[in-house]
Coordinates of C-alpha atoms in Angstrom, one line a residue:
M20 CA 20.1 8.9 6.1
T21 CA 20.6 11.2 3.1
S22 CA 18.4 14.3 3.3
L23 CA 16.1 14.7 0.3
P24 CA 13.9 17.5 -1.0
V25 CA 10.6 17.5 0.8
E26 CA 7.9 16.5 -1.8
T27 CA 5.5 19.3 -2.5
I28 CA 2.2 17.6 -3.1
T29 CA -0.4 18.6 -0.5
I30 CA -2.3 15.6 0.8
G31 CA -5.8 16.0 2.2
V32 CA -6.7 19.0 0.1
P33 CA -9.0 18.4 -3.0
M34 CA -7.0 18.9 -6.2
N35 CA -9.5 21.6 -7.4
S36 CA -9.3 23.6 -4.2
P37 CA -8.7 27.3 -4.8
D38 CA -6.0 27.4 -2.1
L39 CA -4.1 24.6 -3.8
I40 CA -4.5 26.0 -7.3
A41 CA -3.1 29.3 -6.0
R42 CA -0.1 27.6 -4.5
K43 CA 0.7 25.0 -7.1
S44 CA 4.4 24.7 -8.0
P45 CA 5.5 23.3 -11.4
E46 CA 6.1 19.9 -9.7
Q47 CA 2.5 19.9 -8.4
E48 CA 1.2 20.8 -11.9
S49 CA 3.1 17.9 -13.3
L50 CA 1.7 15.5 -10.7
V51 CA -1.8 16.7 -11.3
T52 CA -1.4 16.2 -15.0
L53 CA 0.0 12.7 -14.5
L54 CA -2.9 11.6 -12.3
D55 CA -5.6 13.3 -14.5
D56 CA -4.4 11.2 -17.4
V57 CA -4.6 7.9 -15.5
E58 CA -7.5 8.5 -13.1
G59 CA -10.1 6.6 -15.2
L60 CA -7.8 3.6 -15.4
V61 CA -7.3 3.2 -11.7
S62 CA -10.5 4.5 -10.1
P63 CA -12.0 2.1 -7.6
P64 CA -14.9 0.2 -9.0
D65 CA -18.6 1.1 -8.4
V66 CA -18.9 -1.6 -5.7
C67 CA -16.3 0.1 -3.6
M68 CA -18.0 3.5 -3.9
R69 CA -21.4 2.1 -3.1
M70 CA -19.9 0.2 -0.1
F71 CA -18.2 3.4 1.2
E72 CA -21.5 5.3 1.0
L73 CA -23.2 2.5 3.0
I74 CA -20.8 2.3 5.8
Q75 CA -21.2 6.0 6.4
S76 CA -24.8 5.5 7.2
P77 CA -25.7 4.4 10.8
S78 CA -28.8 2.5 9.5
T79 CA -26.8 0.2 7.2
S80 CA -27.0 -3.5 8.0
A81 CA -24.5 -6.3 7.2
A82 CA -27.1 -7.6 4.8
D83 CA -27.1 -4.3 2.9
I84 CA -23.4 -4.4 2.4
A85 CA -23.4 -8.1 1.6
N86 CA -26.0 -7.4 -1.2
V87 CA -23.7 -4.9 -2.8
I88 CA -20.6 -7.1 -2.7
S89 CA -22.5 -10.2 -3.9
V90 CA -23.3 -8.5 -7.2
D91 CA -19.7 -9.2 -8.1
P92 CA -19.1 -13.0 -8.0
N93 CA -15.3 -12.7 -8.6
L94 CA -15.0 -10.2 -5.7
T95 CA -17.1 -12.4 -3.5
T96 CA -15.0 -15.5 -4.2
R97 CA -11.7 -13.6 -3.5
L98 CA -13.1 -12.0 -0.3
L99 CA -14.2 -15.4 1.1
R100 CA -10.8 -17.0 0.2
M101 CA -9.1 -14.1 1.9
A102 CA -11.3 -14.4 5.0
N103 CA -10.4 -18.1 5.2
S104 CA -6.7 -17.7 4.6
A105 CA -3.9 -17.8 7.2
F106 CA -4.1 -14.0 7.3
Y107 CA -7.1 -14.0 9.6
R108 CA -6.5 -17.3 11.4
F109 CA -10.3 -17.9 12.1
R110 CA -11.0 -21.4 13.5
R111 CA -14.4 -21.6 11.8
K112 CA -15.0 -21.5 8.1
I113 CA -16.4 -18.2 6.8
D114 CA -18.8 -19.2 4.1
T115 CA -20.9 -16.1 3.5
V116 CA -20.2 -12.4 3.0
S117 CA -22.6 -11.5 5.9
R118 CA -20.5 -13.7 8.2
A119 CA -17.3 -12.1 6.9
I120 CA -18.7 -8.6 7.7
T121 CA -19.7 -9.8 11.2
V122 CA -16.3 -11.2 12.2
I123 CA -14.1 -8.8 10.3
G124 CA -16.0 -5.5 10.7
T125 CA -17.3 -3.1 8.2
A126 CA -14.4 -0.6 8.2
E127 CA -11.7 -3.3 7.7
L128 CA -13.9 -5.1 5.2
Y129 CA -14.2 -2.0 3.1
Q130 CA -10.4 -1.7 3.0
L131 CA -10.1 -5.4 2.2
V132 CA -12.6 -5.1 -0.7
L133 CA -10.7 -2.0 -1.9
S134 CA -7.4 -3.8 -1.8
I135 CA -8.8 -6.8 -3.8
S136 CA -10.3 -4.4 -6.3
T137 CA -7.2 -2.4 -6.5
V138 CA -5.1 -5.4 -7.4
K139 CA -7.6 -6.2 -10.2
S140 CA -7.7 -2.6 -11.4
F141 CA -4.0 -2.1 -11.5
N142 CA -3.5 -5.4 -13.3
N143 CA -5.3 -3.8 -16.2
L144 CA -2.5 -1.2 -16.6
P145 CA -0.2 -2.4 -19.4
N146 CA 3.3 -2.3 -18.0
E147 CA 6.4 -3.5 -20.0
L148 CA 8.9 -2.4 -17.3
V149 CA 7.8 -4.6 -14.4
S150 CA 6.8 -8.2 -13.8
M151 CA 3.4 -7.9 -12.2
E152 CA 3.9 -11.2 -10.3
T153 CA 7.1 -9.8 -8.7
F154 CA 5.4 -6.5 -8.0
W155 CA 2.5 -8.1 -6.1
R156 CA 4.7 -10.6 -4.3
H157 CA 6.6 -7.6 -2.9
S158 CA 3.5 -5.7 -2.1
V159 CA 1.7 -8.6 -0.3
Y160 CA 4.8 -9.6 1.6
T161 CA 5.4 -6.0 2.7
G162 CA 1.8 -5.7 3.9
L163 CA 2.0 -8.9 5.9
L164 CA 5.2 -8.0 7.5
A165 CA 4.0 -4.5 8.3
R166 CA 0.9 -5.9 10.0
A167 CA 3.1 -8.3 12.0
L168 CA 5.4 -5.5 13.1
A169 CA 2.5 -3.3 14.0
E170 CA 1.0 -6.0 16.2
R171 CA 4.3 -6.3 18.1
A172 CA 4.5 -2.5 18.4
S173 CA 1.0 -2.4 19.9
V174 CA -0.3 -0.2 17.1
L175 CA -4.1 0.2 17.1
H176 CA -5.9 -1.6 14.3
P177 CA -2.7 -3.2 12.8
E178 CA -4.7 -4.6 9.9
R179 CA -4.5 -1.2 8.2
L180 CA -0.7 -1.6 7.9
F181 CA -1.4 -4.6 5.6
I182 CA -3.4 -2.3 3.3
A183 CA -0.6 0.3 3.5
G184 CA 1.9 -2.4 2.5
L185 CA -0.2 -3.7 -0.3
M186 CA -0.7 -0.3 -1.8
H187 CA 2.6 1.5 -1.0
D188 CA 4.1 1.1 -4.4
I189 CA 1.1 1.4 -6.7
G190 CA 2.5 4.9 -7.7
S191 CA 5.3 3.0 -9.4
L192 CA 2.8 1.3 -11.7
V193 CA 1.3 4.7 -12.6
L194 CA 4.8 6.0 -13.4
Y195 CA 5.7 2.9 -15.5
H196 CA 2.5 3.4 -17.5
Q197 CA 2.6 7.2 -17.9
R198 CA 6.4 7.8 -18.1
P199 CA 7.8 4.6 -19.5
A200 CA 10.9 6.1 -21.2
A201 CA 12.0 8.1 -18.1
M202 CA 11.3 5.2 -15.7
R203 CA 13.3 2.8 -18.0
D204 CA 16.3 5.1 -17.6
L205 CA 15.8 5.4 -13.8
L206 CA 15.5 1.7 -13.4
L207 CA 18.8 1.2 -15.1
V208 CA 20.4 3.8 -12.8
A209 CA 18.9 2.2 -9.7
D210 CA 20.2 -1.2 -10.6
G211 CA 17.8 -3.0 -8.2
D212 CA 18.3 -0.4 -5.3
E213 CA 14.8 1.0 -4.4
E214 CA 16.3 3.9 -2.4
V215 CA 18.3 5.0 -5.5
L216 CA 15.1 4.7 -7.6
Y217 CA 13.2 6.9 -5.1
E218 CA 15.8 9.6 -5.1
S219 CA 16.1 9.5 -8.9
E220 CA 12.3 10.0 -9.2
I221 CA 12.4 13.1 -7.1
S222 CA 15.3 14.4 -9.0
R223 CA 13.7 13.7 -12.4
F224 CA 10.0 14.5 -11.7
G225 CA 10.0 16.6 -8.6
F226 CA 7.9 13.9 -6.8
S227 CA 8.1 10.1 -6.3
H228 CA 6.0 7.0 -6.6
A229 CA 5.2 7.4 -2.9
S230 CA 3.5 10.8 -3.5
V231 CA 1.6 9.4 -6.5
A232 CA 0.2 6.5 -4.4
A233 CA -0.5 8.7 -1.4
H234 CA -2.6 11.1 -3.5
L235 CA -4.6 8.3 -5.0
M236 CA -5.3 6.9 -1.5
D237 CA -6.4 10.4 -0.4
V238 CA -8.7 10.7 -3.4
W239 CA -10.2 7.3 -2.5
Q240 CA -10.9 8.7 1.0
L241 CA -8.8 6.2 2.9
P242 CA -7.7 7.2 6.5
E243 CA -5.0 9.8 6.8
E244 CA -2.7 7.3 8.6
L245 CA -2.7 5.2 5.5
V246 CA -2.1 8.2 3.2
F247 CA 0.8 9.6 5.2
S248 CA 2.5 6.3 5.9
I249 CA 2.5 5.5 2.2
K250 CA 3.7 9.1 1.4
W251 CA 6.7 8.8 3.8
H252 CA 7.6 5.1 3.6
H253 CA 11.0 6.0 2.2
Q254 CA 11.6 9.0 4.6
P255 CA 9.7 8.2 7.8
E256 CA 11.7 10.8 9.7
L257 CA 9.8 13.5 7.8
A258 CA 6.4 12.2 8.8
E259 CA 4.5 14.5 11.1
T260 CA 1.3 12.5 10.9
A261 CA 1.4 8.6 11.2
R262 CA 5.0 8.7 12.3
M263 CA 4.9 5.2 13.8
E264 CA 3.1 3.8 10.8
S265 CA 5.6 5.4 8.4
H266 CA 8.5 3.8 10.3
I267 CA 6.9 0.4 10.4
L268 CA 6.2 0.5 6.6
Y269 CA 9.8 1.6 6.0
L270 CA 11.1 -1.4 8.0
A271 CA 8.7 -3.8 6.3
N272 CA 9.7 -2.6 2.9
H273 CA 13.4 -2.8 3.5
L274 CA 13.3 -6.1 5.2
V275 CA 11.2 -7.7 2.5
N276 CA 13.8 -6.5 -0.1
E277 CA 16.3 -8.7 1.7
S278 CA 14.1 -11.8 1.2
E279 CA 14.1 -14.3 -1.6
Q280 CA 10.3 -14.3 -2.0
G281 CA 9.3 -10.6 -1.8
N282 CA 12.1 -8.3 -3.0
Y283 CA 10.9 -5.6 -5.4
A284 CA 13.4 -6.2 -8.1
G285 CA 13.2 -10.0 -8.2
S286 CA 16.5 -10.6 -6.5
P287 CA 17.4 -10.0 -2.8
R288 CA 19.8 -7.3 -1.7
A289 CA 21.9 -8.6 1.2
D290 CA 23.6 -5.3 1.8
I291 CA 20.5 -3.5 3.1
S292 CA 21.0 -2.1 6.6
I293 CA 18.3 -0.9 9.0
P294 CA 19.4 2.2 11.1
E295 CA 19.2 1.5 14.8
N296 CA 17.1 4.6 15.4
M297 CA 14.3 3.0 13.3
L298 CA 14.0 0.2 15.8
E299 CA 14.0 2.7 18.7
V300 CA 11.1 4.6 17.2
V301 CA 8.9 1.4 16.8
R302 CA 10.2 0.0 20.1
L303 CA 11.1 -3.4 18.6
T304 CA 14.0 -5.7 19.1
E305 CA 15.8 -7.7 16.5
D306 CA 14.2 -10.9 17.8
E307 CA 10.8 -9.4 17.4
L308 CA 11.7 -8.6 13.8
F309 CA 12.7 -12.2 13.3
F310 CA 9.4 -13.6 14.7
A311 CA 7.4 -11.1 12.7
F312 CA 9.2 -12.3 9.5
E313 CA 8.4 -15.9 10.4
E314 CA 4.7 -15.0 10.8
A315 CA 4.6 -13.1 7.5
A316 CA 6.3 -16.0 5.7
E317 CA 3.7 -18.4 7.0
Q318 CA 0.8 -16.3 5.9
F319 CA 2.3 -15.3 2.5
P320 CA 1.4 -18.3 0.2
S321 CA -2.4 -18.3 1.1
T322 CA -2.7 -14.6 1.2
L323 CA -1.0 -14.2 -2.2
E324 CA -3.2 -16.8 -3.7
S325 CA -6.4 -15.1 -2.3
L326 CA -5.5 -11.7 -3.7
I327 CA -3.7 -12.3 -7.0

């Protein structure tokens, strides 16, 4: 794999930290400016922030969380649709938010609520350079395949890989919105090849859509495994934290780009190859990849309908 410049944004340190301010490079300054300009448009809604505060308290009950979620009827509807989709494979119907909290768990439910809210929030970003339907099809399919691969690789809490897949490219939407002229040029250069686009972003801006997304996830206080797997989903060999998750997300992203339903550019690329060392890291066989793909394909229609 081609060696690329290591991206310089520091994840896990507040952007107003004196240490970070003292060390900022021109690339970091540019990324800070980019995110400052867009932060109000893509901040998680109040319901997510209130829910996050609740789950940090040991005295919080399922009813407390349900009361916060139920204030938003649209969110409640989407949450229950998702809980009853093929994604969770529950035998009994989930008909209340409290029941969803009980069977799904508060931590995963928070991430699920955030993912649903994120889709809604980013759909409000005007983008002339991308089909939002194609974008979310790719993101949802990548998330489903990443979770299926994580299950077969015996990763703890594989559901978090769905969130990573769903959010791995949201930095692209920010760049499309904030740097439309430059991104139009880069999309023409890439000609449907996401790896070329990633390299071109680093060359042009000094950072990539992966760094933009990772920083937003860090600001939203998601677990560091999610942050770093998103940051390094194009260069998993550079990941020092969440190395397994980064490789799984890399595999899911590339495999989905070969598919008819989920490729990021709207047309599959049959010439994508997966390095053998990638499979060695995640300890999966080609047969396991095939069965994971089948599982993701089965879950894809109902999951997409629930979220979008």
